[in-house]
PDB file of C-alpha atoms and ligand atoms in Angstrom:
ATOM      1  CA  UNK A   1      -6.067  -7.553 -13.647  1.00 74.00           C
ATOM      2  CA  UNK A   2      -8.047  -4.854 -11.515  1.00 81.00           C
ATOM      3  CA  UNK A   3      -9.022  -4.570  -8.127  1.00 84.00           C
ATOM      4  CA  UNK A   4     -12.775  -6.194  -8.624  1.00 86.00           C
ATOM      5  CA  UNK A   5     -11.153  -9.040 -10.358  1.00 86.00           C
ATOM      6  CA  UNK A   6     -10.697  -9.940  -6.379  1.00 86.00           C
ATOM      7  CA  UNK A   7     -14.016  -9.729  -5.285  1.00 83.00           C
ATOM      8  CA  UNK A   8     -15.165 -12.762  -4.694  1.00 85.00           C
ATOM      9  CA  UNK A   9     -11.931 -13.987  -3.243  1.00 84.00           C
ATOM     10  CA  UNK A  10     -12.167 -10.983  -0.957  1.00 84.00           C
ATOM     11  CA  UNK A  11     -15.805 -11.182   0.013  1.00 84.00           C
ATOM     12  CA  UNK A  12     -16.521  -7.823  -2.056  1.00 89.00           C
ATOM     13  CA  UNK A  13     -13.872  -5.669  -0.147  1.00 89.00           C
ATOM     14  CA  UNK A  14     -12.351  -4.292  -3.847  1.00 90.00           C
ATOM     15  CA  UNK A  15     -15.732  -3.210  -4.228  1.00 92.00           C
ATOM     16  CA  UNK A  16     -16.005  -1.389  -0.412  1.00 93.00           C
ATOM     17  CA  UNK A  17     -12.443   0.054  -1.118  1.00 93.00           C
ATOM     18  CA  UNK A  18     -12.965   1.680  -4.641  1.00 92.00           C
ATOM     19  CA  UNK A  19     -16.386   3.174  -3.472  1.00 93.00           C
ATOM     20  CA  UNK A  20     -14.736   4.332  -1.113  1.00 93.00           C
ATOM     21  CA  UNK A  21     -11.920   6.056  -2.963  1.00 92.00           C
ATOM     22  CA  UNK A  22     -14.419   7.575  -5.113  1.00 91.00           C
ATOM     23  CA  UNK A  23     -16.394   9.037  -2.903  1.00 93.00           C
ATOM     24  CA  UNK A  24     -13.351  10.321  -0.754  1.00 92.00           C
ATOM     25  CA  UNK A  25     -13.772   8.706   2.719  1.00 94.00           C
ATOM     26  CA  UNK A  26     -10.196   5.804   2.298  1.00 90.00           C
ATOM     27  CA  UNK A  27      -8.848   5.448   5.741  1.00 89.00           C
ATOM     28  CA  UNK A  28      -5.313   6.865   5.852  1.00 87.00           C
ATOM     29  CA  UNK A  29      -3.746   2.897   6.161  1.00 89.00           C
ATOM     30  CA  UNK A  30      -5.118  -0.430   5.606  1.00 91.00           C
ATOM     31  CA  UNK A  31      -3.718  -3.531   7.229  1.00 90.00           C
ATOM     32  CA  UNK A  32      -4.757  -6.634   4.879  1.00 91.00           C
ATOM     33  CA  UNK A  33      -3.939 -10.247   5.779  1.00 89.00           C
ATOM     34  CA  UNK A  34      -3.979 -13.385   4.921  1.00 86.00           C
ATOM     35  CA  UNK A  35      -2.211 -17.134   3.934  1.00 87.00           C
ATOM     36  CA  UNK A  36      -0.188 -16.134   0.866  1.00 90.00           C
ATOM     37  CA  UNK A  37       2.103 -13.495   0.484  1.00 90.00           C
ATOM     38  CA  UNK A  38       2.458 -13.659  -2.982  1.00 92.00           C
ATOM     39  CA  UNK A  39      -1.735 -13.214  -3.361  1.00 91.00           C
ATOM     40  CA  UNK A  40      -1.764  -9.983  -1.184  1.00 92.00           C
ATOM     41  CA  UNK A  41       0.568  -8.628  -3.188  1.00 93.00           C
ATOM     42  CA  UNK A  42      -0.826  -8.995  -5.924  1.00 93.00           C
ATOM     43  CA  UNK A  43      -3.854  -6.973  -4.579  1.00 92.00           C
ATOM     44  CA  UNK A  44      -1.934  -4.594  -2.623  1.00 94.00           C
ATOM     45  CA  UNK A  45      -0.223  -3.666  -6.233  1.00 94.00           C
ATOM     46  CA  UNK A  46      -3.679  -3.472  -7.531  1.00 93.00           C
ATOM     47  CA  UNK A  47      -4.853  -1.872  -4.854  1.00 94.00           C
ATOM     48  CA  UNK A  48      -1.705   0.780  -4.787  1.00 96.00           C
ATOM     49  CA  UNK A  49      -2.450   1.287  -8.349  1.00 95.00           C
ATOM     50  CA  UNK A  50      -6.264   2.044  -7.858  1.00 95.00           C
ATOM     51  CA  UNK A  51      -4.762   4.810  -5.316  1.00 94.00           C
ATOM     52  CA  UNK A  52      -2.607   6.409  -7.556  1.00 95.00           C
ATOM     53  CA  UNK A  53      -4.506   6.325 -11.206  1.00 95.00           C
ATOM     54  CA  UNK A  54      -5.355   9.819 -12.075  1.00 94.00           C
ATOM     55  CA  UNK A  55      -8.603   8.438 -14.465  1.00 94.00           C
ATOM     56  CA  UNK A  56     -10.352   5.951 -12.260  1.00 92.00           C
ATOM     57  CA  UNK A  57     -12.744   3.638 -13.795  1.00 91.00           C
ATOM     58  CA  UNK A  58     -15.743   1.623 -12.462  1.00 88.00           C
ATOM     59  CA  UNK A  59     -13.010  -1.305 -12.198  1.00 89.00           C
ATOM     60  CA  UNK A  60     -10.162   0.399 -10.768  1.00 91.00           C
ATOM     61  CA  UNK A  61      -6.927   1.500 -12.043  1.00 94.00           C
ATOM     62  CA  UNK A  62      -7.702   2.708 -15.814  1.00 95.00           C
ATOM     63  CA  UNK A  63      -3.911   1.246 -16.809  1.00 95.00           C
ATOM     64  CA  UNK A  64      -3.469   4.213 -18.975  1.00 97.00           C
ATOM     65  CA  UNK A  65      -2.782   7.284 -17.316  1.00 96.00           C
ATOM     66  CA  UNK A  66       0.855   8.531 -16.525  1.00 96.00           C
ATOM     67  CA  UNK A  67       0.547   7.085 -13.200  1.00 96.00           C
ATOM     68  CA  UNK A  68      -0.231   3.630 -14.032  1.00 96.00           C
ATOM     69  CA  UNK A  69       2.612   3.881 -16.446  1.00 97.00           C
ATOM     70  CA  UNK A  70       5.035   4.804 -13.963  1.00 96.00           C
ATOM     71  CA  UNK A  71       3.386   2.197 -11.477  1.00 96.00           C
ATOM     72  CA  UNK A  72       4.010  -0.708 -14.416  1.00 96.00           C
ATOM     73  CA  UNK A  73       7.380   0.448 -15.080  1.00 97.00           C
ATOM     74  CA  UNK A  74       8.458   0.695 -11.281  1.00 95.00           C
ATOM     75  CA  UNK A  75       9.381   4.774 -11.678  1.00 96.00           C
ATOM     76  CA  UNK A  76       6.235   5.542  -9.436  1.00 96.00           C
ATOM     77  CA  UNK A  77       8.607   7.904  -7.314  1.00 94.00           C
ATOM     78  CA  UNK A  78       6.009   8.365  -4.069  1.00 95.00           C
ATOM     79  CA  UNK A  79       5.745   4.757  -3.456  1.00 96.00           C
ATOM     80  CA  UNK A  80       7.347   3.270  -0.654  1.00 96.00           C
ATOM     81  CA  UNK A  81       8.209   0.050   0.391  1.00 96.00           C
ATOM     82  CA  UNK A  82       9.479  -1.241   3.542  1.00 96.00           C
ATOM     83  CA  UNK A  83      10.057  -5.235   3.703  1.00 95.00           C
ATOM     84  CA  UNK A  84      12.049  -7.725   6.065  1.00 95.00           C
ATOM     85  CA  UNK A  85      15.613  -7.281   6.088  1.00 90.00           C
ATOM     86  CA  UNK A  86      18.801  -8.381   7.870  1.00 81.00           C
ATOM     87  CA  UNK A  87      19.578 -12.527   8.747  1.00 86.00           C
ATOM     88  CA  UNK A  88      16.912 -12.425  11.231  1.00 89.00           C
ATOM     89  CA  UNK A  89      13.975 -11.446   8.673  1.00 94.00           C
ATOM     90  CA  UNK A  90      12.742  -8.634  10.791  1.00 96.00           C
ATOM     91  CA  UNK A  91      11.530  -4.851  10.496  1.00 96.00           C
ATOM     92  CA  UNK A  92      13.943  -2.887  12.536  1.00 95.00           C
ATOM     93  CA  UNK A  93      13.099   0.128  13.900  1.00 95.00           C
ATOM     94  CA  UNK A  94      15.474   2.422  12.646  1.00 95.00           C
ATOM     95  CA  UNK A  95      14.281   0.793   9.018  1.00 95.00           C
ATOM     96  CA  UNK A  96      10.832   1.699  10.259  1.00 96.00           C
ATOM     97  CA  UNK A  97      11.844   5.560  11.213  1.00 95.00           C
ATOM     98  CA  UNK A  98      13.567   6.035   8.036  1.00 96.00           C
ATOM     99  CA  UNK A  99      10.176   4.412   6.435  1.00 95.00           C
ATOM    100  CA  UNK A 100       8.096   6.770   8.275  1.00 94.00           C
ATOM    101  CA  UNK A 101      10.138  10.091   7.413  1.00 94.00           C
ATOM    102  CA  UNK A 102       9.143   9.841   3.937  1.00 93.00           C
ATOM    103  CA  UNK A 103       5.343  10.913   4.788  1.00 90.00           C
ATOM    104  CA  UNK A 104       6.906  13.910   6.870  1.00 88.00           C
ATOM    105  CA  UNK A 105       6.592  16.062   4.096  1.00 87.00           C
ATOM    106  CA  UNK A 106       3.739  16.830   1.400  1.00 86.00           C
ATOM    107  CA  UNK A 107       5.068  15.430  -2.440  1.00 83.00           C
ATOM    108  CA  UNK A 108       6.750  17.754  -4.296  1.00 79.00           C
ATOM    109  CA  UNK A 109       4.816  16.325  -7.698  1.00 84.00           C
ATOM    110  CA  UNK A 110       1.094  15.629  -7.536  1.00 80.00           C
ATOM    111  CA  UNK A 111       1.362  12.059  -6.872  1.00 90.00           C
ATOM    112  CA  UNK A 112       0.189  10.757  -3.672  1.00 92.00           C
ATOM    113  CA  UNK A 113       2.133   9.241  -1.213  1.00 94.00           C
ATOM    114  CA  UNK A 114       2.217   5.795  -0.952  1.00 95.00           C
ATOM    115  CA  UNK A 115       3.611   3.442   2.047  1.00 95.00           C
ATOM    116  CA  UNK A 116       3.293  -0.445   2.050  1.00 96.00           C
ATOM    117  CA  UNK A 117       5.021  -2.608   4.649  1.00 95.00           C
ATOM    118  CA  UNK A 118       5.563  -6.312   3.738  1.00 95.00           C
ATOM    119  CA  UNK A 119       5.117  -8.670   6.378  1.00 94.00           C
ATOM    120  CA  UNK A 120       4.633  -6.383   9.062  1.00 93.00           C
ATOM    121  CA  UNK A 121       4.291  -8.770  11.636  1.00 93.00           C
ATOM    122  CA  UNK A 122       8.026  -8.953  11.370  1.00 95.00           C
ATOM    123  CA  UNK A 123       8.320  -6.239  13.021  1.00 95.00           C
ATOM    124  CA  UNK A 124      10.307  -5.906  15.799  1.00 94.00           C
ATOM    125  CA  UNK A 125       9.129  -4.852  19.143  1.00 96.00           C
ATOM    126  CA  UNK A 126      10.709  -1.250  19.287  1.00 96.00           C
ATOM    127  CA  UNK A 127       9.712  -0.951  15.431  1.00 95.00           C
ATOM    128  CA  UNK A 128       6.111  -2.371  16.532  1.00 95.00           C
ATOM    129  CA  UNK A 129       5.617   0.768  19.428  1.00 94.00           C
ATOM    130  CA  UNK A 130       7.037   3.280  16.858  1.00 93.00           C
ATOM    131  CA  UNK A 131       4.368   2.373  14.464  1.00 92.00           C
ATOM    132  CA  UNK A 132       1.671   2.495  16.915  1.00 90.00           C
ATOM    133  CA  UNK A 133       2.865   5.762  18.125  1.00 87.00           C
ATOM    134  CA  UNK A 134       2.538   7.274  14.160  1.00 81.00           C
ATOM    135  CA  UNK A 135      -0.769   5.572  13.508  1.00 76.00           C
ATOM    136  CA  UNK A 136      -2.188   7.122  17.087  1.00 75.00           C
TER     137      UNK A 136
HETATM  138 ZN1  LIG B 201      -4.600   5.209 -14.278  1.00 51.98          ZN
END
């Protein structure tokens, strides 16, 4: 699957996104929502792919390069994830800080840095002001 696969489901966003990314101008974040969890992910992973490949193609991710390798095999080192935890389900903020201190520094390799938060409306409220405060 690639990222245009979702165009029509996405009312030709892929298609915004990966011109975009070729030409340069991505916004630093993205907040996508919508009914299913389980679809978003499945075009944030495309989406997170189309970020890191190293040989983009008209479509997206080429699905060849060392980065889409390491991507498919989970070993992408520079992504993070940061996801509901605890009993209560909920972001907390020191989860969120700890989250946030891995875009401190520049990558040591020449992947890019990669951040997606799951459910982010699970934040809670001292997460939800930190996260303002970094995206300000
Ligand atoms: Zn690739």
């Amino acid at each position: 699957m690639s990222l245009l696969d979702f165009n029509e489901r996405y009312r030709r966003l892929p298609e915004r996104l990966l011109k975009a990314l070729e030409s340069g101008q991505t916004g630093q974040s993205y907040i996508f929502s919508g009914d299913s969890i389980e679809e978003l992910q499945l075009f944030v992973d495309d989406w997170v792919q189309t970020i890191a490949c190293s040989n983009l193609t008209a479509h997206g991710a080429c699905g060849e390069c060392r980065n889409c390798h390491l991507l498919d095999s989970k070993n992408y080192s520079e992504l993070y994830t940061l996801e509901p935890a605890s009993k209560s389900r909920t972001i907390l903020v020191n989860d969120l800080r700890e989250f946030q201190s891995r875009f401190f520094y520049k990558s040591n390799s020449n992947m890019k840095k990669i951040g997606v938060i799951v459910e982010a409306d699970r934040m809670q409220v001292a997460a939800q002001n930190a996260f303002l405060k970094t995206l300000e």
